[in-house]
Every structure is written in C-alpha cells, then in structure tokens.
Short mmCIF file of N, CA, C and O in Angstrom, two decimals:
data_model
loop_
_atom_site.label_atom_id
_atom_site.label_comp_id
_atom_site.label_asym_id
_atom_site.label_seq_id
_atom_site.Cartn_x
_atom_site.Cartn_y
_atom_site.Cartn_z
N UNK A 1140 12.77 -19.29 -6.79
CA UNK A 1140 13.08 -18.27 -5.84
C UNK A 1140 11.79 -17.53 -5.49
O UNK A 1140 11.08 -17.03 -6.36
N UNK A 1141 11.47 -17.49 -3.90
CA UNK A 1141 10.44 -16.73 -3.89
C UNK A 1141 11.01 -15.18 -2.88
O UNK A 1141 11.89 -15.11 -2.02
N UNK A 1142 10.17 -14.17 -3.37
CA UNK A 1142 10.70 -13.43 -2.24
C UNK A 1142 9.30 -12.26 -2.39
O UNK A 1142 8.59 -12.18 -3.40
N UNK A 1143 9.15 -11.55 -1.32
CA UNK A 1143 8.30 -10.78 -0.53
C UNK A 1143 8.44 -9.46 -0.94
O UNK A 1143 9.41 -8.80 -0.57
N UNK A 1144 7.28 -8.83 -1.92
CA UNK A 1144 7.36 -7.44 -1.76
C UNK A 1144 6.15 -6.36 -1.47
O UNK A 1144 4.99 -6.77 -1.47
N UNK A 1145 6.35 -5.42 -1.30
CA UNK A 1145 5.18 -4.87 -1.04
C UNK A 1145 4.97 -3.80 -2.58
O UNK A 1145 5.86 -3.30 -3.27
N UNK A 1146 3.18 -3.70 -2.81
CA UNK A 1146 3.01 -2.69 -4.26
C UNK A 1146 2.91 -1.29 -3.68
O UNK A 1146 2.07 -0.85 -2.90
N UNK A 1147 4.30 -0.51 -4.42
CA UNK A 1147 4.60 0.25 -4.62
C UNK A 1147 3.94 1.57 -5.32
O UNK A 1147 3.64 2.69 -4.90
N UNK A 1148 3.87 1.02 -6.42
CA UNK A 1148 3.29 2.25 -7.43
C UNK A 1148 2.17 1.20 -8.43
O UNK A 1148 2.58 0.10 -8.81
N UNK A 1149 0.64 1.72 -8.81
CA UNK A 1149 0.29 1.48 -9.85
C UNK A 1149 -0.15 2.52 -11.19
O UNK A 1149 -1.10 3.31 -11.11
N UNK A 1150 0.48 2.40 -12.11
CA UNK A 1150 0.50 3.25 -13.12
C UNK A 1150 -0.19 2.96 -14.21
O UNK A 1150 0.05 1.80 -14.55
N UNK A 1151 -1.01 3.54 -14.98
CA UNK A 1151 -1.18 3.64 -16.43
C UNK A 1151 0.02 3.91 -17.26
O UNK A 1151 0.96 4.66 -16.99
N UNK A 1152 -0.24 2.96 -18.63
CA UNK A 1152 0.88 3.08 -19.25
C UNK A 1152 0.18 4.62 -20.33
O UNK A 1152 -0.87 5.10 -20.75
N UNK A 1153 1.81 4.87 -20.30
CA UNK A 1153 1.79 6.49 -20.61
C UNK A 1153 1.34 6.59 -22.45
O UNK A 1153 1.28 7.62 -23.12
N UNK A 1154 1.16 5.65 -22.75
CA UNK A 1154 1.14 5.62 -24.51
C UNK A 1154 -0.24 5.47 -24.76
O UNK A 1154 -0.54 5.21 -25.93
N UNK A 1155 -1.14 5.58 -23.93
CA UNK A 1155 -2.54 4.93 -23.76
C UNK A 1155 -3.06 3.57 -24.15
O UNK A 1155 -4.23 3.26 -24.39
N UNK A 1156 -2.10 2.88 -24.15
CA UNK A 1156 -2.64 1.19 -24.08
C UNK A 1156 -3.04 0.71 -23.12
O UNK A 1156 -2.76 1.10 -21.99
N UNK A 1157 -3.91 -0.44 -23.44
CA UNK A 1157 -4.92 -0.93 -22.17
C UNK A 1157 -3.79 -1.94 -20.91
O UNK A 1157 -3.95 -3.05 -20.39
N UNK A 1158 -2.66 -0.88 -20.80
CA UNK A 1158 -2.22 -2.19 -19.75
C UNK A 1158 -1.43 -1.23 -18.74
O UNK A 1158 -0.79 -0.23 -19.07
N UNK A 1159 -1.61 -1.72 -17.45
CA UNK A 1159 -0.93 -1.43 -16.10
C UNK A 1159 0.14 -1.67 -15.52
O UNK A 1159 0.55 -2.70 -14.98
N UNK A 1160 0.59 -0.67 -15.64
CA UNK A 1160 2.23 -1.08 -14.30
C UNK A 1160 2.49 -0.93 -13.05
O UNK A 1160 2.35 0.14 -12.45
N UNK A 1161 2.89 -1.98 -12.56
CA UNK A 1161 2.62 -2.69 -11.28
C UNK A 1161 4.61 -2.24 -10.60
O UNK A 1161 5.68 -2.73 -10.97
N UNK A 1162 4.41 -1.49 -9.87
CA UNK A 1162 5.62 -1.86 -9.14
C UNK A 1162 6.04 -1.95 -8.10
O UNK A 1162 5.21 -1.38 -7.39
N UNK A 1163 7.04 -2.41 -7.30
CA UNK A 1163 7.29 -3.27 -6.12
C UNK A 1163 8.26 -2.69 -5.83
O UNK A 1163 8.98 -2.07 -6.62
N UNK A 1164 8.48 -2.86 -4.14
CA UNK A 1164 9.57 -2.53 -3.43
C UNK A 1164 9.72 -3.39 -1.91
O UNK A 1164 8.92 -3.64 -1.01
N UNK A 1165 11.17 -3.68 -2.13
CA UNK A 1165 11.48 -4.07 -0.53
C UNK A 1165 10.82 -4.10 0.31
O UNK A 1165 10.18 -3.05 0.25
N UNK A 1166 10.47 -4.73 1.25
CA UNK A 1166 9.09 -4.38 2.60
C UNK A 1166 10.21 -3.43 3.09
O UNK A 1166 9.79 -2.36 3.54
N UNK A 1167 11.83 -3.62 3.10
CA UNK A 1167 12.96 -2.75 4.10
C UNK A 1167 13.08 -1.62 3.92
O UNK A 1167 13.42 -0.78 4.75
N UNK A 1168 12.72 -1.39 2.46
CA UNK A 1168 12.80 0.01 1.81
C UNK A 1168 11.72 0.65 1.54
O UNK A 1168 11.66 1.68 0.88
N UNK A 1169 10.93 0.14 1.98
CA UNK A 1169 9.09 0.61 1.77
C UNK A 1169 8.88 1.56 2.79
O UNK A 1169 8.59 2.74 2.60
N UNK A 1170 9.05 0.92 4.04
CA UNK A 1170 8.55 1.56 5.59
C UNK A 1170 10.16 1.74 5.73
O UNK A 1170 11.21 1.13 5.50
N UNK A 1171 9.69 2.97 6.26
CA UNK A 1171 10.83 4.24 6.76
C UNK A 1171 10.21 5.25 7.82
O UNK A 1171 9.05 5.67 7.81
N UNK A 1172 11.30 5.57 8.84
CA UNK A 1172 10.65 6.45 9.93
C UNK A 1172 9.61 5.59 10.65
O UNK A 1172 8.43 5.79 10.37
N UNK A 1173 9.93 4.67 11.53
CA UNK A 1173 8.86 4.00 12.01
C UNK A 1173 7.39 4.08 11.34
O UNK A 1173 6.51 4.93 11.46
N UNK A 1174 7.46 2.85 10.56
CA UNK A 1174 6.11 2.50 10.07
C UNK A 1174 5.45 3.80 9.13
O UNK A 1174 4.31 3.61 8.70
N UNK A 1175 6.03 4.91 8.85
CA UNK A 1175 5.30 5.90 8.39
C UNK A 1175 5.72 5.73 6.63
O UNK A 1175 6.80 5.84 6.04
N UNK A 1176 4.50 5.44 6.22
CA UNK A 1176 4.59 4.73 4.44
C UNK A 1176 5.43 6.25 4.18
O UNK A 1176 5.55 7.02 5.14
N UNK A 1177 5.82 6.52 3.22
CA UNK A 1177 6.91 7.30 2.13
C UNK A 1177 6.65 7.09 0.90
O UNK A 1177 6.52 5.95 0.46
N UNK A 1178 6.56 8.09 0.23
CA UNK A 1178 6.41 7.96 -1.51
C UNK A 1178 7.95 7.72 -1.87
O UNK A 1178 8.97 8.38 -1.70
N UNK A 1179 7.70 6.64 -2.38
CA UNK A 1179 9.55 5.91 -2.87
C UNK A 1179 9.79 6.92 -4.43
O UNK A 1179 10.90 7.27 -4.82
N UNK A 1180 8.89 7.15 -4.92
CA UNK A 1180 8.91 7.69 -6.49
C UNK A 1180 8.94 9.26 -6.58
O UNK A 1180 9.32 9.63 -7.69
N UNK A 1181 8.65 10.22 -5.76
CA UNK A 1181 9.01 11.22 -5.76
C UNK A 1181 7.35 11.81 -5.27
O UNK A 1181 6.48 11.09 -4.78
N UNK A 1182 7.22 13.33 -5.55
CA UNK A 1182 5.63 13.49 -5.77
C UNK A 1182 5.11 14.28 -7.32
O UNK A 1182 4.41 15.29 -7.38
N UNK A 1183 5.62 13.56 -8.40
CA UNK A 1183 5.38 13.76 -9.72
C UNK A 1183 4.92 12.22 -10.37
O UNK A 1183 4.96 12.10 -11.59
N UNK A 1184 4.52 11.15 -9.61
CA UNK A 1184 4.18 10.22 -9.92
C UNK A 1184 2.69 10.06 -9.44
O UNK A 1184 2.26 10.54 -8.39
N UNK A 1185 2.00 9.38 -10.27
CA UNK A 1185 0.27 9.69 -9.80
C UNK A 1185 0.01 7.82 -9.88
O UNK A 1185 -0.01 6.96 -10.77
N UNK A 1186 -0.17 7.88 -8.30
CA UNK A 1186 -0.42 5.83 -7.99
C UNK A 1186 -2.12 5.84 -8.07
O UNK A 1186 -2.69 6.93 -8.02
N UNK A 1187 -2.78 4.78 -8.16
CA UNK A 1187 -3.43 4.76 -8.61
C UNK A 1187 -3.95 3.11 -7.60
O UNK A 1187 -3.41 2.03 -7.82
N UNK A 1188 -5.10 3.34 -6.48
CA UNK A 1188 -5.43 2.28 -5.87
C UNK A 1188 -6.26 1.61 -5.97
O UNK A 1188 -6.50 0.67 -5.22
N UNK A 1189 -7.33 2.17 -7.64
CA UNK A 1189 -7.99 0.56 -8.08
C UNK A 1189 -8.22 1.18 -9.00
O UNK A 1189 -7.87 2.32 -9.29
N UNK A 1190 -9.01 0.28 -9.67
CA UNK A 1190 -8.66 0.36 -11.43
C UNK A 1190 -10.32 1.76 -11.01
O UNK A 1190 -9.92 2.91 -10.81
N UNK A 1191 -11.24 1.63 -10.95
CA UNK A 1191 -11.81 2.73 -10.96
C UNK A 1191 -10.73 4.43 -10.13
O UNK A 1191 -10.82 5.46 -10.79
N UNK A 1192 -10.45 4.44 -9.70
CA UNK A 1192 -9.49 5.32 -9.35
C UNK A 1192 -8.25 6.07 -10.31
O UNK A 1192 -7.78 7.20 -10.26
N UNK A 1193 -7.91 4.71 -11.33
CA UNK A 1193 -7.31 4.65 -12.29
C UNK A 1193 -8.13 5.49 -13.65
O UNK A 1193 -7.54 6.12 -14.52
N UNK A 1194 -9.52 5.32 -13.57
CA UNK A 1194 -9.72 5.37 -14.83
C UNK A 1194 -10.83 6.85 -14.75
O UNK A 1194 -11.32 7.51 -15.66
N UNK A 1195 -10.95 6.98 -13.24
CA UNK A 1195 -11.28 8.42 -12.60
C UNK A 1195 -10.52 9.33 -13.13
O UNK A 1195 -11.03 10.22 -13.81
N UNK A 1196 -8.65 9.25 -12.83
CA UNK A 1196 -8.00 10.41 -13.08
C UNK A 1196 -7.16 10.01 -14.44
O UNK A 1196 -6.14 10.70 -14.42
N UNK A 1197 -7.17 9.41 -15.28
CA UNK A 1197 -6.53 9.16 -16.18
C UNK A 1197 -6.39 9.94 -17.24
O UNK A 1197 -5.42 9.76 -17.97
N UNK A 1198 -7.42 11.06 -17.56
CA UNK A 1198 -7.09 12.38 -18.43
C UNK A 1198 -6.42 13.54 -17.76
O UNK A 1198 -6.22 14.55 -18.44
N UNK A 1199 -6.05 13.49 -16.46
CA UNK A 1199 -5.46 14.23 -15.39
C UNK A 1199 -4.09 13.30 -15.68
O UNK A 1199 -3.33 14.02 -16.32
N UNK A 1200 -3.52 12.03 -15.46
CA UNK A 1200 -2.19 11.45 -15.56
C UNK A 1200 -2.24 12.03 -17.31
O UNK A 1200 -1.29 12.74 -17.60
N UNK A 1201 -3.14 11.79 -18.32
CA UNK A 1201 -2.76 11.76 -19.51
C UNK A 1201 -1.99 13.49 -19.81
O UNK A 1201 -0.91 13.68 -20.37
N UNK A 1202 -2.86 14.49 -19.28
CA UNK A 1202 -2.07 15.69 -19.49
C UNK A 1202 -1.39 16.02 -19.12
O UNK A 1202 -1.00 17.12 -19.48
N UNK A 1203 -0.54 15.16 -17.86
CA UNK A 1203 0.38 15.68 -17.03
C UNK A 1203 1.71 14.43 -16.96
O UNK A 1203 2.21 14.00 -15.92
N UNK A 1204 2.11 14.01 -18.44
CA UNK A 1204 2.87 13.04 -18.97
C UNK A 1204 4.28 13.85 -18.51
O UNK A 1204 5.08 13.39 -17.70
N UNK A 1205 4.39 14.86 -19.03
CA UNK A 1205 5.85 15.82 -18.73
C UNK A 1205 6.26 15.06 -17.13
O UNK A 1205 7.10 14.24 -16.75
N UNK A 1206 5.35 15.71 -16.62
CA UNK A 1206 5.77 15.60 -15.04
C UNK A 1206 6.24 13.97 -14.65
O UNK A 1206 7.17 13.59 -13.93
N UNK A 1207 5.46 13.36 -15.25
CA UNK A 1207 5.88 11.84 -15.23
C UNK A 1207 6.65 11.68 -15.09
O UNK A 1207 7.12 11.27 -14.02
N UNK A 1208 7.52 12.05 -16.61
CA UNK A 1208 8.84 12.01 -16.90
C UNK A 1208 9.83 12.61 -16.14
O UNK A 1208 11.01 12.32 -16.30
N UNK A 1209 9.40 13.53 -15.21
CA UNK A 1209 11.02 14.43 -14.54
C UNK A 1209 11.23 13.75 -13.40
O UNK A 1209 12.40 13.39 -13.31
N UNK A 1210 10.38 13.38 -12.29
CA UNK A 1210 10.76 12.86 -11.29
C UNK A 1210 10.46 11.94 -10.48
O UNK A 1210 10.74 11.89 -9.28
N UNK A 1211 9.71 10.95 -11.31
CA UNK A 1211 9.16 9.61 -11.18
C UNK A 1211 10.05 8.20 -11.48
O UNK A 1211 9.53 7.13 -11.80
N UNK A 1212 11.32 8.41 -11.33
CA UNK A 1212 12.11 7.29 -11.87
C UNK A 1212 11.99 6.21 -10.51
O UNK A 1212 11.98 6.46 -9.30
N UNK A 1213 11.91 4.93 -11.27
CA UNK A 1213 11.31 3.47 -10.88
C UNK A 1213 12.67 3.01 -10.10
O UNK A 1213 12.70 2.04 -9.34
N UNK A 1214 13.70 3.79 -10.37
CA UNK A 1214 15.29 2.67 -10.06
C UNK A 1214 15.34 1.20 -10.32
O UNK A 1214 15.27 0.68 -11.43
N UNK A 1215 15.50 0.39 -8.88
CA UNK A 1215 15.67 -1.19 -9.78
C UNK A 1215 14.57 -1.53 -9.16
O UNK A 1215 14.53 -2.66 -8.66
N UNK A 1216 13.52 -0.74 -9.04
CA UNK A 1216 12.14 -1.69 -8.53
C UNK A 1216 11.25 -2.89 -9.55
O UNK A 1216 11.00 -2.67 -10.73
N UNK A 1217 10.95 -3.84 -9.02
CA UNK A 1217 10.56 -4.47 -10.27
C UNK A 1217 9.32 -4.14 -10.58
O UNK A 1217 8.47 -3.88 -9.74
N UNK A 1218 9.14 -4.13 -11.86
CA UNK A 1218 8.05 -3.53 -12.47
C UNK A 1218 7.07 -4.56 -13.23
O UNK A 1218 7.86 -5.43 -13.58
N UNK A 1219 6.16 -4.84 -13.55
CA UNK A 1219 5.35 -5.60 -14.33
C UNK A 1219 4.39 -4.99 -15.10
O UNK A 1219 3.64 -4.08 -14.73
N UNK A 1220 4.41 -5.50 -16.16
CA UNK A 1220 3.05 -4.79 -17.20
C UNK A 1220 2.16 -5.85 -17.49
O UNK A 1220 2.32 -6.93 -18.07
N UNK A 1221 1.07 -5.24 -16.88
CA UNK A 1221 -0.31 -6.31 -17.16
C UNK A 1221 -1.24 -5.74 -17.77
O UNK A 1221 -1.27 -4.53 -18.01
N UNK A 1222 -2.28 -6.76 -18.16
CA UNK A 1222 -3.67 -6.00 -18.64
C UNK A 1222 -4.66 -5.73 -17.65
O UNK A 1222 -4.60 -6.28 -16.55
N UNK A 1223 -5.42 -5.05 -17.91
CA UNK A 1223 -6.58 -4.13 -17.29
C UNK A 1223 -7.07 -5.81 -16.77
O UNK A 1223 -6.83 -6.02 -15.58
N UNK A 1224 -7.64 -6.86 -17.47
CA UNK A 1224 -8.05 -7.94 -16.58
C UNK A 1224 -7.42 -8.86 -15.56
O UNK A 1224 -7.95 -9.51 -14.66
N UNK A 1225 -5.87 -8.71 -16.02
CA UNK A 1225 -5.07 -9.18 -14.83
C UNK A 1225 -5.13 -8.72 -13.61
O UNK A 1225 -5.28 -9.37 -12.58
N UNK A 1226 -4.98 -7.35 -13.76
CA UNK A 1226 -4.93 -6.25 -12.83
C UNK A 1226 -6.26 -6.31 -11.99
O UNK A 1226 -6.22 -6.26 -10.76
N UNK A 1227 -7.48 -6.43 -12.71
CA UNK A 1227 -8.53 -6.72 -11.83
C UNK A 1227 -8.37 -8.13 -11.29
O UNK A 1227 -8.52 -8.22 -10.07
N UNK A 1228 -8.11 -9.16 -11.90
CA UNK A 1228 -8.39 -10.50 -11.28
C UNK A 1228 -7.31 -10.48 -9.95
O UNK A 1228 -7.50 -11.14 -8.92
N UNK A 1229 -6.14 -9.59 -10.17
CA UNK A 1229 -4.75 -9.85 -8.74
C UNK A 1229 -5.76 -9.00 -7.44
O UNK A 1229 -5.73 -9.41 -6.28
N UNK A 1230 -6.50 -7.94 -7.79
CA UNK A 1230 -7.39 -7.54 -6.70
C UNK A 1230 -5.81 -6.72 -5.69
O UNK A 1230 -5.65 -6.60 -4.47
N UNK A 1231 -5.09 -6.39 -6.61
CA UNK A 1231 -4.21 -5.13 -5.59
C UNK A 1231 -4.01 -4.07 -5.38
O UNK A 1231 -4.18 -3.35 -6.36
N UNK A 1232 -3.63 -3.48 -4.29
CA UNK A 1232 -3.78 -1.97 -4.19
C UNK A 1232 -2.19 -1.72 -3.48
O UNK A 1232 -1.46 -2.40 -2.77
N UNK A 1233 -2.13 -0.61 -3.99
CA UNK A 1233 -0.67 0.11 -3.28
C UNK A 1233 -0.25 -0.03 -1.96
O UNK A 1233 -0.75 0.81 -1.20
N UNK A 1234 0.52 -0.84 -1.44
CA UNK A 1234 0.65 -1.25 0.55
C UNK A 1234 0.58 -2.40 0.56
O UNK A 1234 1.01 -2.80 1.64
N UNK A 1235 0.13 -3.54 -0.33
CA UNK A 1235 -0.17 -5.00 -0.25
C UNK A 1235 1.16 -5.68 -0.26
O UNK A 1235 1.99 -5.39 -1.13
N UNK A 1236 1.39 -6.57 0.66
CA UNK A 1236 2.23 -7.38 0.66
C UNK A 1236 2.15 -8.42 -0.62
O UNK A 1236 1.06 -8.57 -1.17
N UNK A 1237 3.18 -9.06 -1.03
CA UNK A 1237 2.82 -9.89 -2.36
C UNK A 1237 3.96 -10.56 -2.58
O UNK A 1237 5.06 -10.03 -2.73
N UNK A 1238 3.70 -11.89 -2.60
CA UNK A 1238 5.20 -12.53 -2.81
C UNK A 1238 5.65 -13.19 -4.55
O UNK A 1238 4.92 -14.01 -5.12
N UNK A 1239 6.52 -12.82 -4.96
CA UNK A 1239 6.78 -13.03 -5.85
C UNK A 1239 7.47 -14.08 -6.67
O UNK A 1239 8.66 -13.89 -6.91
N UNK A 1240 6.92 -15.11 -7.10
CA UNK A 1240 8.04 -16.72 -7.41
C UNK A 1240 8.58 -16.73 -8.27
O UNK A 1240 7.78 -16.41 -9.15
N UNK A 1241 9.77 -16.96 -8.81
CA UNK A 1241 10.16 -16.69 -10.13
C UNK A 1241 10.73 -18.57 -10.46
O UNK A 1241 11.00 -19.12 -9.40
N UNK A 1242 10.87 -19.28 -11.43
CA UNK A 1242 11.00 -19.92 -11.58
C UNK A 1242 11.87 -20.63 -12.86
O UNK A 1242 10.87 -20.98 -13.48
N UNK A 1243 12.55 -20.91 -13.38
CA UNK A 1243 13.49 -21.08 -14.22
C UNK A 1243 12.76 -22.21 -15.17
O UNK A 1243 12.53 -23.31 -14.67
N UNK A 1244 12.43 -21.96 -16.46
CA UNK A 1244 11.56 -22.38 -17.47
C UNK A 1244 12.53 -23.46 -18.43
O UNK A 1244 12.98 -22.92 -19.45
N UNK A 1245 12.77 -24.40 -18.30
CA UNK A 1245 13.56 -25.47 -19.26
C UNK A 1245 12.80 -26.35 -20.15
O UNK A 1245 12.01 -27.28 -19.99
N UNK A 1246 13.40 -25.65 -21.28
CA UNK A 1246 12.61 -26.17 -22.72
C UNK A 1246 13.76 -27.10 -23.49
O UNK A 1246 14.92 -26.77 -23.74
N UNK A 1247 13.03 -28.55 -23.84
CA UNK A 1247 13.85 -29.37 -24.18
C UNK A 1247 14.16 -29.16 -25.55
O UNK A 1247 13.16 -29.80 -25.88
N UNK A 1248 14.75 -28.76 -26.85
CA UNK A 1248 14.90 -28.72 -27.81
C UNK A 1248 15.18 -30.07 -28.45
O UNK A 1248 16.39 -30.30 -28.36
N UNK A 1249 14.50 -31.07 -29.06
CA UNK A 1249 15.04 -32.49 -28.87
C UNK A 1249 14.48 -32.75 -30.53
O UNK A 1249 14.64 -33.85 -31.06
#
C-alpha cells in the first residue's frame, strides 16, 4: 500500500534520547482555507525544520515539556521515530510531500 503524505510536525523526543519524531498528515487535512498551511497540532507544539534548528532550540523545547503535554496531541497522525542519522539522510522539512509504502513482511517458519 502506498499512500501520500505531507510532514507535519518534527519533534525531539521529550526524554532526551537521540531520536526524532516525524509526523504526517493528509495532503486533505494539511491545506485548509485555500492553500493557507495551518498548525494541525495546536500552538504549544515546537516543529522543528532541520536538525540544526532542532538542536538550536532544544533547551527551549527541553524546559517547556509541560506545554508539550497540554495541547500538542498527534490524534491518528502517523508518527515515526528515527535517529538523528536517519533524519539527516531523509533530508525533510515540515510541508514536504512524502509517500509512504507499507508492505506486509512474510516470514516462513519452516
């Protein structure tokens, strides 16, 4: 199954481990109000459009974890957790179109 989304939110994970969350939304539910982008996550969520940007404000996201928590909820967006080198090698930023393949893994037990 492949299907089309655009990146949503990129986050530091809140526990301070070296890995990034990546999340996605609908291209339908992305753009709203003719073409005018919308923060899908509220404005207590801090996105983050490259890993230097990321690692600019990251004692600013680290003290301001509370806020995270009150009005930043993800709903059923899909989310991914990668590492800091994934994240550099995908080369994405928040607005990127990105299609996503998922594929059904069959392991023979024999």
């Amino acid at each position: 199954m492949k299907k089309e989304f655009i990146v949503a939110k990129i986050e530091a994970s809140t526990d301070g481990s070296p890995y990034i969350y990546v999340s996605f939304k609908d291209p339908n539910e992305y753009l709203k109000a003719g073409d005018k982008q919308m923060n899908p996550f509220g404005s207590n969520v801090m996105a983050f459009n490259s890993p230097e940007d990321l690692m600019k404000n990251l004692p600013k996201a680290m003290s301001n974890i509370s806020n995270m928590f009150g009005g930043g909820a993800v709903g059923d967006a899909p989310t991914f957790k990668v590492t800091m080198k994934e994240y550099d090698d995908l080369k994405i930023k928040v607005g990127d179109k990105v299609v996503i393949d998922i594929q059904r893994y069959e392991q023979n037990d024999t």
